[in-house]
């Protein structure tokens, strides 16, 4: 078993400038580093190196996604707009997604990192892969960037796998704490892509991702949303995997599984109110690995999305990579006891939310 590892120094140079956390600076908001900044991701890469895990991973060199690859998902006019704005010195999509002069280039390298990971896994050079890319992608719809996302990396990778790599059915599991609205929009009418998003109910985008969204005509049951109440922890996520994510994948029998891997459901994240810890992420990775072994010869690619706690993300990410690679380092997550102390057992109102989402599973096309 070999695990591919994608990252690139350029990813950390995508410049989101100053802001007031997630919002633009305004009259009474003192400028600080934008919340979507390189720190959590860079510290994840650094912990992978410091832990001794890096030599056990197979490096995969990212490439730039071509315009043809981007426009399998995105409107050509949108791609041209991002390029033109970047060339003019930078811009801001939807008011909350600033980008710099070189961000068109870096966003293409981000999408291309996931493409390279998928090519490596489908081509059999690695069993599975993790792409630590930036900027993230899952909020970007075909015609609009938002939520710190320029191009939808996972959707572009799914389009590529289907168009050129001979994969007919693809399952996307989005465990970022925010709704994978861009991925849902992209594949709304497409019965060949099963898009499952587990997210904090209504967190972002506002009112996005209700359980009643199940896909367009002819694609019913290929969109599944699991909106969990704030305060959900390990128990709610395990229930969501037991009752929704894994049964849906088992019905769909994909040829490839992609994960939109955000770490912002961890108990320290400033942009959400969930209570996962590194062992929760290790367990979710174990379950998608098992599903990939069962249905698609282990073909599994994870693409990094959000996660805004610079100290917690590295340990959650390392746990996932340890699980993917089967190599356990000597690293102990010092933050684990704190979040475990929050007591993330499944509560009745959370169980209800999972049960509501589970009702969609029988509609997943076989
Ligand atoms: Zn997120």
mmCIF file of C-alpha atoms in Angstrom, residues 48-215:
data_model
loop_
_atom_site.group_PDB
_atom_site.id
_atom_site.type_symbol
_atom_site.label_atom_id
_atom_site.label_comp_id
_atom_site.label_asym_id
_atom_site.label_seq_id
_atom_site.Cartn_x
_atom_site.Cartn_y
_atom_site.Cartn_z
ATOM 1 C CA UNK A 48 3.966 15.445 8.362
ATOM 2 C CA UNK A 49 7.676 16.133 7.855
ATOM 3 C CA UNK A 50 8.556 16.455 11.551
ATOM 4 C CA UNK A 51 6.666 13.275 12.487
ATOM 5 C CA UNK A 52 8.787 11.083 10.234
ATOM 6 C CA UNK A 53 5.788 10.115 8.092
ATOM 7 C CA UNK A 54 6.988 11.964 4.985
ATOM 8 C CA UNK A 55 9.484 9.287 3.792
ATOM 9 C CA UNK A 56 6.643 6.733 3.866
ATOM 10 C CA UNK A 57 4.589 8.792 1.402
ATOM 11 C CA UNK A 58 5.029 8.936 -2.363
ATOM 12 C CA UNK A 59 5.411 12.526 -3.542
ATOM 13 C CA UNK A 60 3.139 13.489 -6.425
ATOM 14 C CA UNK A 61 4.063 16.631 -8.325
ATOM 15 C CA UNK A 62 1.053 18.883 -8.949
ATOM 16 C CA UNK A 63 0.481 20.346 -12.389
ATOM 17 C CA UNK A 64 -1.615 23.252 -13.615
ATOM 18 C CA UNK A 65 -5.168 22.332 -14.572
ATOM 19 C CA UNK A 66 -5.748 23.353 -18.176
ATOM 20 C CA UNK A 67 -8.550 25.702 -19.202
ATOM 21 C CA UNK A 68 -10.251 22.697 -20.823
ATOM 22 C CA UNK A 69 -10.149 20.845 -17.493
ATOM 23 C CA UNK A 70 -11.441 23.874 -15.564
ATOM 24 C CA UNK A 71 -14.290 24.426 -18.022
ATOM 25 C CA UNK A 72 -15.621 20.892 -17.627
ATOM 26 C CA UNK A 73 -17.063 22.404 -14.442
ATOM 27 C CA UNK A 74 -16.805 26.172 -14.721
ATOM 28 C CA UNK A 75 -18.284 28.601 -17.229
ATOM 29 C CA UNK A 76 -15.567 29.834 -19.603
ATOM 30 C CA UNK A 77 -16.577 33.433 -18.847
ATOM 31 C CA UNK A 78 -15.986 32.859 -15.121
ATOM 32 C CA UNK A 79 -12.534 31.352 -15.699
ATOM 33 C CA UNK A 80 -11.643 34.296 -17.958
ATOM 34 C CA UNK A 81 -12.914 36.726 -15.319
ATOM 35 C CA UNK A 82 -10.698 35.258 -12.577
ATOM 36 C CA UNK A 83 -7.689 35.319 -14.899
ATOM 37 C CA UNK A 84 -8.322 38.925 -15.938
ATOM 38 C CA UNK A 85 -8.857 40.137 -12.377
ATOM 39 C CA UNK A 86 -5.702 38.395 -11.176
ATOM 40 C CA UNK A 87 -3.723 39.905 -14.069
ATOM 41 C CA UNK A 88 -5.043 43.315 -13.036
ATOM 42 C CA UNK A 89 -3.565 42.844 -9.564
ATOM 43 C CA UNK A 90 -6.177 40.744 -7.779
ATOM 44 C CA UNK A 91 -9.849 40.764 -6.937
ATOM 45 C CA UNK A 92 -12.527 39.602 -4.558
ATOM 46 C CA UNK A 93 -15.234 37.072 -5.431
ATOM 47 C CA UNK A 94 -18.548 37.632 -3.722
ATOM 48 C CA UNK A 95 -16.986 40.096 -1.315
ATOM 49 C CA UNK A 96 -15.434 37.442 0.933
ATOM 50 C CA UNK A 97 -13.018 35.661 -1.347
ATOM 51 C CA UNK A 98 -10.036 37.912 -1.939
ATOM 52 C CA UNK A 99 -7.241 36.792 -4.222
ATOM 53 C CA UNK A 100 -3.964 38.204 -5.394
ATOM 54 C CA UNK A 101 -2.139 38.800 -8.629
ATOM 55 C CA UNK A 102 -0.800 35.236 -8.808
ATOM 56 C CA UNK A 103 -3.887 33.441 -7.526
ATOM 57 C CA UNK A 104 -5.258 32.408 -10.936
ATOM 58 C CA UNK A 105 -2.022 30.538 -11.506
ATOM 59 C CA UNK A 106 -2.023 29.067 -7.982
ATOM 60 C CA UNK A 107 -5.713 28.093 -8.169
ATOM 61 C CA UNK A 108 -4.980 26.196 -11.388
ATOM 62 C CA UNK A 109 -2.088 24.478 -9.566
ATOM 63 C CA UNK A 110 -4.471 23.665 -6.695
ATOM 64 C CA UNK A 111 -7.018 22.018 -9.013
ATOM 65 C CA UNK A 112 -4.145 20.363 -10.870
ATOM 66 C CA UNK A 113 -2.814 18.927 -7.620
ATOM 67 C CA UNK A 114 -6.038 16.989 -7.177
ATOM 68 C CA UNK A 115 -5.949 15.984 -10.859
ATOM 69 C CA UNK A 116 -2.415 14.646 -10.414
ATOM 70 C CA UNK A 117 -3.503 12.725 -7.313
ATOM 71 C CA UNK A 118 -6.435 11.160 -9.178
ATOM 72 C CA UNK A 119 -4.211 10.256 -12.133
ATOM 73 C CA UNK A 120 -1.738 8.598 -9.762
ATOM 74 C CA UNK A 121 -4.423 6.539 -8.020
ATOM 75 C CA UNK A 122 -6.393 5.564 -11.117
ATOM 76 C CA UNK A 123 -3.123 4.792 -12.907
ATOM 77 C CA UNK A 124 -2.121 2.460 -10.059
ATOM 78 C CA UNK A 125 1.065 4.336 -9.130
ATOM 79 C CA UNK A 126 -0.265 4.905 -5.610
ATOM 80 C CA UNK A 127 -3.097 3.144 -3.801
ATOM 81 C CA UNK A 128 -4.620 6.333 -2.432
ATOM 82 C CA UNK A 129 -3.547 9.960 -2.130
ATOM 83 C CA UNK A 130 -3.920 13.145 -0.112
ATOM 84 C CA UNK A 131 -3.723 16.497 -1.898
ATOM 85 C CA UNK A 132 -2.901 19.323 0.522
ATOM 86 C CA UNK A 133 -3.935 22.052 -1.875
ATOM 87 C CA UNK A 134 -4.836 25.732 -1.489
ATOM 88 C CA UNK A 135 -7.026 27.622 -2.323
ATOM 89 C CA UNK A 136 -9.881 25.290 -1.364
ATOM 90 C CA UNK A 137 -12.695 24.494 -3.796
ATOM 91 C CA UNK A 138 -15.995 23.090 -2.562
ATOM 92 C CA UNK A 139 -17.955 26.370 -2.359
ATOM 93 C CA UNK A 140 -17.152 27.363 -5.959
ATOM 94 C CA UNK A 141 -20.135 26.836 -8.269
ATOM 95 C CA UNK A 142 -19.844 26.670 -12.069
ATOM 96 C CA UNK A 143 -20.203 30.451 -12.427
ATOM 97 C CA UNK A 144 -19.214 31.910 -9.044
ATOM 98 C CA UNK A 145 -16.386 31.714 -6.561
ATOM 99 C CA UNK A 146 -17.231 32.238 -2.903
ATOM 100 C CA UNK A 147 -16.312 31.030 0.568
ATOM 101 C CA UNK A 148 -12.543 31.381 -0.087
ATOM 102 C CA UNK A 149 -12.898 29.056 -3.125
ATOM 103 C CA UNK A 150 -11.955 29.994 -6.707
ATOM 104 C CA UNK A 151 -12.229 26.727 -8.657
ATOM 105 C CA UNK A 152 -13.945 23.569 -7.432
ATOM 106 C CA UNK A 153 -10.965 21.239 -7.156
ATOM 107 C CA UNK A 154 -12.911 18.076 -6.308
ATOM 108 C CA UNK A 155 -15.581 18.652 -8.956
ATOM 109 C CA UNK A 156 -12.908 19.286 -11.592
ATOM 110 C CA UNK A 157 -11.168 16.063 -10.542
ATOM 111 C CA UNK A 158 -14.421 14.104 -10.779
ATOM 112 C CA UNK A 159 -15.073 15.544 -14.247
ATOM 113 C CA UNK A 160 -11.556 14.599 -15.320
ATOM 114 C CA UNK A 161 -11.798 11.041 -13.986
ATOM 115 C CA UNK A 162 -15.002 10.515 -15.907
ATOM 116 C CA UNK A 163 -13.995 12.247 -19.148
ATOM 117 C CA UNK A 164 -10.500 10.846 -19.546
ATOM 118 C CA UNK A 165 -9.741 8.112 -17.018
ATOM 119 C CA UNK A 166 -12.609 5.723 -17.686
ATOM 120 C CA UNK A 167 -14.312 6.038 -14.289
ATOM 121 C CA UNK A 168 -18.108 5.931 -14.763
ATOM 122 C CA UNK A 169 -19.350 6.449 -11.216
ATOM 123 C CA UNK A 170 -17.775 8.652 -8.594
ATOM 124 C CA UNK A 171 -18.720 9.201 -4.956
ATOM 125 C CA UNK A 172 -17.736 12.463 -3.257
ATOM 126 C CA UNK A 173 -17.782 12.584 0.542
ATOM 127 C CA UNK A 174 -17.523 16.152 1.846
ATOM 128 C CA UNK A 175 -16.666 16.216 5.554
ATOM 129 C CA UNK A 176 -15.777 19.905 5.628
ATOM 130 C CA UNK A 177 -18.045 21.465 8.280
ATOM 131 C CA UNK A 178 -19.627 23.778 5.690
ATOM 132 C CA UNK A 179 -21.983 22.656 2.942
ATOM 133 C CA UNK A 180 -20.357 21.534 -0.307
ATOM 134 C CA UNK A 181 -22.730 23.763 -2.272
ATOM 135 C CA UNK A 182 -20.505 24.150 -5.309
ATOM 136 C CA UNK A 183 -20.147 20.402 -5.728
ATOM 137 C CA UNK A 184 -23.890 19.920 -5.242
ATOM 138 C CA UNK A 185 -24.681 22.549 -7.893
ATOM 139 C CA UNK A 186 -22.179 21.075 -10.345
ATOM 140 C CA UNK A 187 -23.614 17.555 -10.205
ATOM 141 C CA UNK A 188 -27.257 18.352 -9.359
ATOM 142 C CA UNK A 189 -28.598 16.756 -12.546
ATOM 143 C CA UNK A 190 -25.851 14.181 -12.937
ATOM 144 C CA UNK A 191 -26.698 10.622 -11.818
ATOM 145 C CA UNK A 192 -23.084 9.445 -12.270
ATOM 146 C CA UNK A 193 -21.772 11.427 -9.281
ATOM 147 C CA UNK A 194 -22.967 10.749 -5.735
ATOM 148 C CA UNK A 195 -22.334 13.927 -3.721
ATOM 149 C CA UNK A 196 -22.653 13.515 0.057
ATOM 150 C CA UNK A 197 -22.087 16.486 2.355
ATOM 151 C CA UNK A 198 -22.026 16.343 6.161
ATOM 152 C CA UNK A 199 -22.124 19.871 7.505
ATOM 153 C CA UNK A 200 -23.226 22.077 10.359
ATOM 154 C CA UNK A 201 -26.840 22.939 9.597
ATOM 155 C CA UNK A 202 -27.053 26.320 7.915
ATOM 156 C CA UNK A 203 -23.514 27.413 8.816
ATOM 157 C CA UNK A 204 -22.302 28.358 5.338
ATOM 158 C CA UNK A 205 -23.575 29.245 2.843
ATOM 159 C CA UNK A 206 -26.606 30.507 4.783
ATOM 160 C CA UNK A 207 -29.586 28.133 4.446
ATOM 161 C CA UNK A 208 -27.614 25.926 2.042
ATOM 162 C CA UNK A 209 -27.627 22.119 2.143
ATOM 163 C CA UNK A 210 -30.983 21.057 3.614
ATOM 164 C CA UNK A 211 -31.776 17.351 3.809
ATOM 165 C CA UNK A 212 -34.552 17.910 1.251
ATOM 166 C CA UNK A 213 -32.008 18.631 -1.532
ATOM 167 C CA UNK A 214 -31.609 15.207 -3.145
ATOM 168 C CA UNK A 215 -30.698 15.970 -6.784
#
